[in-house]
Amino acid sequence: MQQFKSLQRLLVFYASTLLVMLLLYYVTFFDGLRHHSEQHSIDTFHALQYSITEHAAPIDVEIEKILKQPAFDHISYQLILMMPSGQTYIHRKTRPNESAFTTVTFPTVNAATFSKDNQSAYTVSSSALTGTIKLESGHQVYIVLRYEPLTVEWTSYRYWLPLTVALILFFIALFYMLHRRTNWEQLIAYTDNLSVHAKESYTPPPFLQEKSTTEFLLLGHALSRVSYQLHNDYRRIKTLNHRLERLVDQAPLPMLMSLRHGQISFYNQRFETIFTPSTKNGHRHIITDFVMGKDEATQHILQTLAGLQVSRTLTVYGIQNKQNYQLHATPWFGEHGQVHGFTVMLNDINELVNQNEQLQQQNKQLQQKVDEFNKLRFVIGHKLRIPLEAMIDILEPIDPNTLNARQNKTLDTLITTSQNMLTALNETLHIGNIEVRKTRLNIEPVDIYKLGQEVNELIINDTRQRGLELIYFFAPDCPRSIGTDDVRLRQILLNLLHNAVKFTPSGHVALIIEQTDYEQMSEANKETLQSINKNLTADAVSCWVRFSVQDTGIGITSAKQHQLLSYLNKPHSQDINPVAQNAIDAGLGLKNVNSFARLLGGFIELTSTVNEGSVFNLYLPCRCPNYQPVYHPSQHLNHICLIAVVHQPLVAQHLQRLCEHLAISSTIYTAVDLATIEQLTERLSQDQQSLAPILLLDYEYYDTSAILVGNKPDTDSSAKYQNSLSQEQADLTKPHLTHSNHIVTSVDRRQVLNSLLANTSLPKILFSMKSERRIPSMLLDQCDGFLAKPLDSALLLSEILRLTMPARKKLTQTQDIKENISETTAQEESSQPLSPLVLVVEDSPTNQKIACKMLSKLGYLSVVAEDGQQALDILASQREEISLILMDCRMPIMDGLQATQAIRAQGDDIPIVALTANNTEEDRKACMRVGMDEFLSKPIRKKDLETVLQSFIP
């Protein structure tokens, strides 16, 4: 039993439980006997009290009669009768084998224990009951009643039966434990047999069904299955290990495994053959003991492998054999995602590197020959072309009439030969390359609004890493599409923006696209334009587009600006100081920018102030402008009051310009205080019956540690905004910008902004340069929408319409009824019907033009949306005017199927016709499944389109 500790502990626990239960039984039993004796004494006392109180003045004889009653035969007592005269009588009796009462004691009983009639009281002790009985006649009786002694009669079943049952249960448990021990011995022997002999097949445990319990049978079967599975896994692991050893050890490439800190834990035979690592006891190698990086960056990576999270391929060379290798290091991770070590493989590329070096050397020699040839070509061109041109200039003016036939023939031969020689010389020396750059341009319609967005997406990561704010604004009156080369224009804007980010330590970088005309340009700009191309005048190009890249960087000194302006205004044929040109190119990289701008027919303008920032303006002529609206006006915008709190005054200025264009009532702040909030609250209370307010909050302003706006504005731009808008602030019903003239601490600002955020009836939009997951969740929960910077004005309008829809519906409910009545009257009075409006949802500009042109020829008006989200916005603002939707199925952001589902989910039954290039039955079913009414395949045929329109539009 000693080896089965669990059975021993279980038996001890069972025996202890029986013993405790037996003790509890006897303790309870004897305690009940004691309480019974005590209660018998109390009952005897009450009976004696009752018998004595029946006599008004009891005498000793009457007391003796009472004590001779049968109830007092087996009781030990002492009774003292005290007469009113003081005479005392004592009566005693003891049971056999009890000690007699030796003294006469008068029991003291607490007065509080007397009964209500103050006649009797008693006290119970561990051995006797003492009591006092007082009569009205003055008699007093003092009583001591001893308890009946406890006697144990072991012949009674109440004493020996529990002990006997406990012993029987103990022996039953002991027998069960011995039987269970046999089962455990069989299970242990079976387990030992499993661990010694590998099982080739599954065999059940050798337990007898009638001698083993169910749990032991199940446990034996489970152990047998586990043993069989472990044996299979062992064989498989052994096979895989054998394969891996053959694959790794016999691999032709050196391989090794290193720990997280670079110590080598394993290497194959090929690695040992090439690098011959030392086998000294306790010597631990690292990777840099055998190879080194080709440069400092590679060596740093080798020395800091612990921070490597992805696979890297490095070029290294052996320290001993000086051979070049390509090192592939791949980290391997633990179950929690932490790097445990690296697998390294070395590939010998020494021959390839040598060949590459030889090729580079040959290339260098060839480049030297090319440079010499170019130099020689320049010399030949200069030495031969000038005499040939001079010869031609001399021969061509000769009058043939003054010469005879032979001289004329000679003259013709000389002129023809010299011209052929000049042509051959020009072709040989590539003189025509001067015009090659112009022929490479691809002038076509370019959506400059979308191009600006794409450029912002390419530059936004750099601005976020440097902690800068990116601003993008497209003027409402600017043409959306102009004829230019999108590749060159993209390169110009990216170069200027990268340059602005590079030299801006803090603040913002902005891209502003707007229209200007020839008359609005400065005189310096006009002179520059005339020096570029005398043919481009005010008559040739009436308007220009200005791409303005602004920053708040370190600025450019006056001397440097003079060099840049001189370089920008010089024609390409004119030489420039090489030292100045190298400084210009190295500092700002304007060589390609200026060249591309001149090729596109435009020019670059520069203005800068040291420590305040720079502005680079790119002017391009408007060739074939297309004024397709970017921001779609809507009557619903007239019922909206935009409250904006922004960080940058430039954002406030252009947001104000957008609101004026769309007739949106706005109040835009670049600083707020308590007085501003009071003024704003009063404004909202006045306009609550006619306008739906919405708040636009700049998170960078909310998160700034402190904003100081003293009696003087922070910047010159703030002063300009304050002066230009001082008159507008007098009338709060007009959109305006406001600037506080107090010192606003971060605590005050947070208190003011939190009071705005706490207004649950005011819809709120938060916009920030940070991603949404980096904004505190508590602040996001208080806002209804989130927009990322740079602020997309079209997306902002969509969010404003979405969030103010409930308030606008509530405000315009009464107005709609009146307008419906007036419109019905106007339609009845009107004799000329209006043309139906068709919404064309298409992302391809070419397909947009084709569809709109077909609709125009068929007598329909059209409005264009570039994706599904923009289509939903236009439909929400112009639902009453739109009669049908031509929906392209394949579009970015939101495709036609998703947009149709959203429209049908709103309960709108407007006819929707699918446009798709895939004319298959599956596409047709998919379109019909989401709720489209008809299906047209591309290219659209005019007759099919007319048939569909006539079937859906009366």
XYZ file of C-alpha atoms in Angstrom, residues 170-689:
520
model
C -14.287 0.983 7.534
C -13.680 -2.675 6.649
C -15.845 -2.300 3.515
C -13.746 0.692 2.451
C -10.566 -1.219 3.215
C -11.716 -4.115 1.066
C -12.634 -1.691 -1.789
C -9.191 -0.064 -1.576
C -7.448 -3.419 -1.739
C -9.535 -4.308 -4.789
C -8.723 -0.948 -6.420
C -5.052 -1.550 -5.666
C -5.213 -4.695 -7.787
C -6.653 -2.673 -10.687
C -3.882 -0.070 -10.343
C -1.225 -2.765 -10.334
C -2.662 -4.217 -13.562
C -2.783 -0.731 -15.164
C 0.811 0.111 -14.157
C 2.064 -3.221 -15.438
C 0.219 -2.656 -18.727
C 1.667 0.884 -19.019
C 5.197 -0.370 -18.386
C 4.703 -2.958 -21.089
C 3.575 -0.227 -23.500
C 6.664 1.919 -22.858
C 9.033 -1.057 -23.316
C 7.579 -2.664 -26.425
C 6.685 -0.504 -29.441
C 3.223 -1.319 -30.725
C 2.939 -2.034 -34.395
C -0.834 -2.368 -34.175
C -3.591 -1.494 -31.769
C -4.305 -4.103 -29.022
C -6.900 -3.768 -26.228
C -5.746 -3.825 -22.549
C -5.634 -7.308 -20.903
C -8.223 -6.478 -18.193
C -10.947 -8.877 -17.200
C -14.376 -7.386 -17.654
C -15.784 -8.895 -14.450
C -12.796 -7.859 -12.284
C -12.160 -4.315 -13.489
C -14.278 -1.216 -13.259
C -15.439 0.733 -16.298
C -13.102 3.667 -15.741
C -10.055 1.378 -15.697
C -11.168 -0.253 -18.935
C -11.638 3.154 -20.594
C -8.289 4.412 -19.262
C -6.560 1.301 -20.559
C -8.084 1.726 -24.019
C -7.073 5.402 -24.048
C -3.481 4.569 -23.092
C -3.334 1.937 -25.802
C -4.569 4.399 -28.439
C -2.129 7.081 -27.269
C 0.733 4.590 -27.343
C -0.168 3.516 -30.842
C -0.390 7.143 -32.052
C 2.897 8.053 -30.359
C 4.558 5.120 -32.061
C 3.289 6.300 -35.442
C 4.466 9.846 -34.698
C 7.838 8.520 -33.586
C 8.288 6.598 -36.824
C 7.234 9.644 -38.851
C 9.558 11.964 -36.911
C 12.384 9.495 -37.359
C 11.737 9.367 -41.103
C 11.574 13.173 -41.381
C 14.682 13.568 -39.252
C 16.505 11.137 -41.508
C 15.423 13.084 -44.576
C 16.331 16.420 -42.995
C 19.775 15.204 -42.013
C 20.429 14.001 -45.544
C 19.040 17.236 -47.027
C 20.908 19.645 -44.738
C 24.161 17.783 -44.196
C 24.581 16.883 -47.854
C 23.406 20.256 -49.184
C 25.865 21.948 -51.572
C 25.332 25.321 -49.831
C 26.653 26.300 -46.380
C 23.776 26.452 -43.881
C 23.602 27.376 -40.232
C 21.157 28.257 -37.482
C 21.781 31.014 -34.964
C 20.078 32.100 -31.788
C 18.395 35.453 -31.382
C 21.594 37.196 -30.270
C 23.683 35.788 -33.113
C 25.273 32.739 -31.509
C 25.523 29.793 -33.942
C 23.672 26.731 -32.662
C 24.027 24.454 -35.732
C 25.866 24.277 -39.067
C 26.031 21.662 -41.803
C 29.042 19.808 -43.228
C 29.424 22.194 -46.165
C 29.763 25.136 -43.803
C 32.331 23.222 -41.725
C 34.306 22.350 -44.865
C 34.468 25.948 -46.134
C 34.883 27.958 -42.919
C 36.475 25.304 -40.593
C 35.071 26.603 -37.287
C 37.043 25.997 -34.123
C 35.959 23.020 -31.966
C 37.391 24.204 -28.647
C 35.331 23.333 -25.613
C 32.998 26.108 -24.583
C 33.806 28.275 -27.603
C 30.605 29.797 -29.046
C 30.785 31.274 -32.554
C 28.759 34.122 -34.043
C 28.101 34.914 -37.699
C 30.554 37.812 -37.821
C 33.384 35.417 -36.902
C 33.219 34.018 -40.446
C 31.740 36.712 -42.744
C 31.655 40.510 -42.900
C 29.433 42.966 -44.734
C 30.468 44.642 -47.941
C 29.609 48.027 -46.405
C 28.881 49.583 -43.015
C 25.103 49.200 -43.337
C 25.388 45.462 -44.049
C 27.843 44.986 -41.209
C 25.478 46.812 -38.842
C 22.633 44.455 -39.820
C 24.845 41.430 -39.164
C 25.770 42.741 -35.729
C 22.150 43.558 -34.805
C 20.301 40.482 -36.026
C 18.173 40.520 -32.860
C 16.059 43.341 -34.314
C 15.479 41.639 -37.690
C 11.797 40.818 -38.227
C 11.745 39.927 -41.943
C 13.894 37.935 -44.309
C 16.896 39.820 -45.665
C 19.395 39.105 -48.421
C 22.841 40.628 -47.862
C 26.109 40.635 -49.781
C 29.034 39.550 -47.571
C 32.523 38.106 -47.966
C 34.419 35.448 -46.023
C 37.002 36.650 -43.547
C 39.399 33.775 -44.248
C 38.900 32.869 -47.919
C 37.916 36.399 -49.078
C 35.130 34.944 -51.220
C 31.906 36.830 -51.918
C 28.652 35.289 -50.697
C 24.973 36.124 -50.821
C 23.596 35.667 -47.296
C 19.886 34.846 -46.841
C 18.762 35.350 -43.219
C 15.227 34.235 -42.310
C 13.882 34.673 -38.741
C 11.854 31.925 -37.106
C 9.269 32.808 -34.501
C 7.889 31.244 -31.339
C 4.278 30.543 -30.557
C 3.790 34.080 -29.182
C 5.309 35.820 -32.211
C 8.730 36.616 -30.745
C 11.940 35.960 -32.696
C 13.769 32.883 -31.418
C 16.542 32.672 -33.963
C 17.546 32.782 -37.616
C 18.143 30.335 -40.452
C 21.091 31.450 -42.594
C 22.093 30.153 -46.027
C 25.203 31.284 -47.935
C 25.405 31.269 -51.724
C 28.789 31.647 -53.407
C 28.565 34.590 -55.826
C 32.258 35.329 -56.065
C 32.378 34.601 -59.802
C 29.295 36.709 -60.417
C 30.737 39.628 -58.411
C 34.002 39.412 -60.307
C 32.138 39.408 -63.585
C 30.104 42.379 -62.412
C 33.224 44.291 -61.445
C 34.756 43.520 -64.820
C 31.579 44.698 -66.558
C 31.586 47.868 -64.478
C 35.191 48.468 -65.412
C 34.382 47.885 -69.076
C 31.354 50.142 -68.746
C 33.520 52.824 -67.211
C 35.976 52.530 -70.091
C 33.154 52.645 -72.605
C 31.708 55.693 -70.839
C 35.078 57.393 -71.114
C 35.142 56.588 -74.817
C 31.596 57.933 -75.184
C 32.596 61.114 -73.372
C 35.596 61.448 -75.643
C 33.394 60.784 -78.649
C 30.884 63.406 -77.495
C 33.699 65.850 -77.038
C 35.035 64.971 -80.464
C 31.528 65.228 -81.907
C 31.172 68.701 -80.461
C 34.516 69.692 -81.946
C 33.655 68.181 -85.331
C 30.243 69.782 -85.305
C 31.746 73.129 -84.473
C 34.674 72.844 -86.871
C 32.791 71.398 -89.876
C 29.257 72.764 -89.636
C 30.280 76.421 -89.559
C 32.436 76.213 -92.735
C 29.730 74.232 -94.538
C 27.034 76.710 -93.540
C 29.315 79.577 -94.600
C 29.941 77.846 -97.914
C 26.219 77.402 -98.522
C 25.554 81.014 -97.540
C 28.155 82.128 -100.107
C 27.059 79.819 -102.959
C 23.281 80.292 -102.771
C 23.236 84.101 -103.479
C 25.206 83.693 -106.768
C 23.080 84.564 -109.765
C 23.141 81.676 -112.326
C 22.474 84.108 -115.176
C 25.949 85.563 -114.770
C 27.571 82.189 -115.316
C 27.924 79.937 -118.284
C 26.541 76.433 -118.484
C 29.651 74.754 -117.154
C 29.921 77.194 -114.263
C 26.188 76.711 -113.462
C 26.659 72.954 -113.398
C 29.647 73.340 -111.111
C 27.656 75.725 -108.878
C 24.740 73.306 -108.628
C 27.114 70.466 -107.801
C 28.766 72.526 -105.037
C 25.452 73.603 -103.488
C 23.940 70.100 -103.614
C 27.081 68.471 -102.261
C 27.459 70.977 -99.424
C 23.794 70.605 -98.414
C 24.086 66.813 -98.476
C 27.223 67.021 -96.380
C 25.431 69.295 -93.837
C 22.437 66.939 -93.685
C 24.677 63.902 -93.208
C 26.641 65.766 -90.534
C 23.486 66.730 -88.627
C 22.144 63.192 -88.764
C 25.469 61.743 -87.644
C 25.846 64.180 -84.719
C 22.120 63.955 -83.708
C 21.528 67.649 -84.058
C 17.793 66.929 -84.205
C 17.787 65.837 -80.560
C 17.006 69.420 -79.648
C 13.366 68.790 -80.635
C 13.161 65.217 -79.308
C 11.967 66.228 -75.850
C 8.994 68.058 -77.318
C 7.986 65.098 -79.414
C 7.908 62.884 -76.328
C 5.053 64.833 -74.746
C 1.616 63.183 -74.693
C -0.882 66.020 -74.570
C -4.354 64.740 -73.661
C -7.212 65.702 -71.299
C -6.072 65.230 -67.690
C -8.307 65.299 -64.592
C -6.155 67.601 -62.458
C -8.483 67.223 -59.441
C -7.941 63.475 -59.319
C -4.246 63.911 -60.163
C -3.885 66.185 -57.132
C -5.497 63.527 -54.926
C -3.143 60.849 -56.266
C -0.104 63.057 -55.616
C -1.304 63.634 -52.045
C -1.596 59.876 -51.491
C 2.033 59.467 -52.597
C 3.330 62.200 -50.273
C 1.113 61.694 -47.207
C 3.307 59.057 -45.536
C 6.318 61.384 -45.612
C 4.320 64.219 -44.051
C 2.988 61.976 -41.281
C 6.469 60.677 -40.446
C 7.777 64.242 -40.117
C 4.730 65.385 -38.122
C 3.520 67.800 -40.818
C -0.027 68.608 -41.843
C -0.920 68.115 -45.518
C -3.471 70.516 -47.029
C -5.151 70.052 -50.409
C -7.707 72.410 -51.957
C -9.189 72.484 -55.441
C -10.882 75.800 -56.229
C -14.569 75.477 -57.182
C -14.198 77.708 -60.261
C -11.137 75.859 -61.571
C -11.500 73.639 -64.690
C -11.352 69.997 -63.717
C -9.723 68.803 -66.923
C -7.087 70.521 -69.088
C -4.937 69.385 -71.992
C -1.457 68.536 -70.743
C 0.945 65.649 -70.126
C -0.128 63.927 -66.887
C 3.230 62.146 -66.429
C 5.265 65.363 -66.584
C 2.760 67.260 -64.436
C 2.815 64.521 -61.821
C 6.634 64.610 -61.757
C 6.632 68.389 -61.287
C 4.178 68.302 -58.359
C 5.895 65.369 -56.658
C 9.283 67.061 -56.962
C 7.975 70.318 -55.479
C 6.104 68.563 -52.658
C 9.042 66.329 -51.730
C 11.231 69.437 -51.706
C 8.733 71.252 -49.434
C 8.537 68.333 -46.999
C 12.322 68.003 -46.911
C 12.900 71.618 -45.844
C 9.879 71.973 -43.489
C 10.643 70.933 -39.896
C 7.163 71.774 -38.570
C 3.867 73.257 -39.696
C 2.171 72.315 -42.942
C 2.664 71.641 -46.646
C -0.154 72.609 -48.999
C -1.151 71.997 -52.606
C -3.648 74.574 -53.915
C -5.073 74.337 -57.462
C -6.949 77.366 -58.767
C -7.638 79.298 -61.950
C -6.144 82.648 -62.941
C -6.131 84.677 -66.146
C -3.556 86.676 -68.043
C -4.741 90.003 -66.636
C -4.399 88.848 -63.012
C -0.758 87.841 -63.433
C 1.946 90.149 -62.140
C 4.148 92.063 -64.512
C 7.106 89.822 -63.616
C 5.034 86.796 -64.586
C 4.043 88.365 -67.891
C 7.655 89.173 -68.729
C 8.680 85.610 -67.874
C 5.870 84.243 -70.018
C 6.835 86.412 -72.972
C 10.480 85.344 -72.649
C 9.417 81.696 -72.766
C 7.208 81.874 -75.818
C 6.329 85.096 -77.613
C 3.447 83.369 -79.350
C 1.621 82.645 -76.034
C -0.181 85.908 -75.405
C -3.434 86.929 -73.861
C -5.205 86.251 -77.150
C -3.754 82.762 -77.505
C -4.512 81.542 -73.955
C -7.196 83.381 -72.004
C -6.834 81.540 -68.661
C -4.196 79.693 -66.715
C -4.157 77.129 -63.918
C -1.934 77.795 -60.929
C -0.587 74.835 -58.926
C 0.642 76.388 -55.688
C 2.927 74.369 -53.357
C 3.198 76.192 -50.036
C 5.133 75.297 -46.896
C 6.121 76.745 -43.532
C 9.744 75.642 -43.795
C 13.096 77.327 -43.349
C 12.645 79.564 -46.394
C 15.191 80.719 -48.967
C 17.587 83.618 -48.622
C 17.439 86.578 -51.010
C 20.750 85.636 -52.644
C 19.581 82.088 -53.257
C 16.247 83.371 -54.591
C 18.092 85.615 -57.047
C 20.062 82.607 -58.331
C 16.891 80.541 -58.668
C 14.937 83.276 -60.440
C 17.839 83.891 -62.811
C 17.983 80.185 -63.579
C 14.215 79.861 -64.019
C 13.969 82.858 -66.338
C 16.958 82.009 -68.569
C 16.219 80.259 -71.880
C 17.704 76.773 -72.260
C 20.070 77.940 -74.979
C 21.673 80.434 -72.644
C 24.536 79.256 -70.503
C 24.479 79.413 -66.718
C 27.255 79.436 -64.197
C 28.022 75.732 -63.512
C 28.735 76.388 -59.823
C 25.421 78.168 -59.328
C 23.570 75.529 -61.326
C 25.049 72.714 -59.225
C 24.051 74.519 -56.044
C 20.544 75.026 -57.374
C 20.153 71.428 -58.525
C 21.594 70.008 -55.309
C 19.477 72.257 -53.087
C 16.052 72.138 -54.653
C 16.237 69.810 -57.667
C 14.541 72.346 -59.975
C 16.311 71.279 -63.134
C 13.694 68.745 -64.240
C 10.849 70.790 -62.773
C 11.763 73.865 -64.756
C 12.409 71.856 -67.927
C 9.060 70.051 -67.741
C 7.219 73.274 -66.951
C 8.707 74.954 -70.034
C 7.839 71.916 -72.165
C 4.224 72.091 -70.990
C 4.077 75.777 -71.950
C 4.224 77.091 -68.404
C 6.706 78.435 -65.909
C 7.660 78.423 -62.213
C 7.257 81.343 -59.797
C 8.991 81.540 -56.403
C 8.298 83.647 -53.316
C 9.936 82.920 -49.948
C 10.674 84.418 -46.553
C 13.441 83.105 -44.311
C 12.109 81.052 -41.347
C 8.511 81.538 -42.520
C 8.199 79.362 -45.619
C 8.195 79.273 -49.396
C 5.631 79.216 -52.195
C 6.339 77.611 -55.583
C 3.665 78.433 -58.180
C 3.425 76.387 -61.370
C 1.456 78.177 -64.113
C 0.083 76.069 -66.986
C -2.099 77.241 -69.876
C -5.686 75.943 -70.013
C -5.797 73.930 -73.212
C -9.287 72.582 -73.904
C -10.575 73.172 -70.362
C -13.499 71.090 -69.083
C -15.470 72.755 -66.281
C -17.067 69.626 -64.916
C -18.141 70.474 -61.335
C -16.258 68.890 -58.474
C -18.517 70.220 -55.738
C -22.162 69.760 -56.691
C -24.498 72.514 -55.449
C -27.651 71.357 -53.715
C -30.662 73.060 -52.272
C -30.219 70.968 -49.134
C -26.927 72.748 -48.412
C -28.818 76.005 -47.935
C -30.361 74.594 -44.741
C -26.994 73.717 -43.144
C -24.920 75.780 -40.718
C -21.294 74.593 -40.643
C -19.336 75.321 -37.439
C -15.644 74.577 -37.986
C -12.728 74.742 -35.541
C -9.503 74.287 -37.536
C -5.819 74.493 -36.712
C -4.396 76.090 -39.849
C -5.620 79.513 -41.075
C -5.013 78.340 -44.653
C -7.553 75.549 -44.195
C -10.011 78.035 -42.723
C -9.541 80.376 -45.690
C -10.232 77.749 -48.343
C -13.047 76.137 -46.350
C -14.633 79.569 -46.192
C -14.240 79.899 -49.956
C -15.946 76.534 -50.526
C -18.885 77.456 -48.274
C -19.385 80.727 -50.134
C -19.407 78.892 -53.454
C -22.046 76.381 -52.285
C -24.070 78.983 -50.294
C -23.491 77.154 -46.999
C -23.930 79.210 -43.852
C -20.662 78.809 -41.941
C -18.800 79.963 -38.858
C -15.123 79.024 -38.960
C -12.720 79.490 -36.056
C -8.966 79.135 -35.733
C -9.137 79.823 -31.970
C -11.998 79.548 -29.497
C -12.699 80.772 -25.966
C -15.669 81.094 -23.622
C -16.834 84.311 -25.266
C -16.813 82.583 -28.635
C -18.988 79.769 -27.299
C -21.496 82.226 -25.847
C -21.658 84.040 -29.162
C -22.039 80.755 -31.022
C -24.790 79.531 -28.665
C -26.741 82.723 -29.243
C -26.313 82.316 -33.003
C -27.576 78.721 -32.916
C -30.610 79.655 -30.839
C -31.538 82.294 -33.413
C -31.108 80.000 -36.426
C -32.462 76.753 -34.970
C -35.766 77.152 -36.806
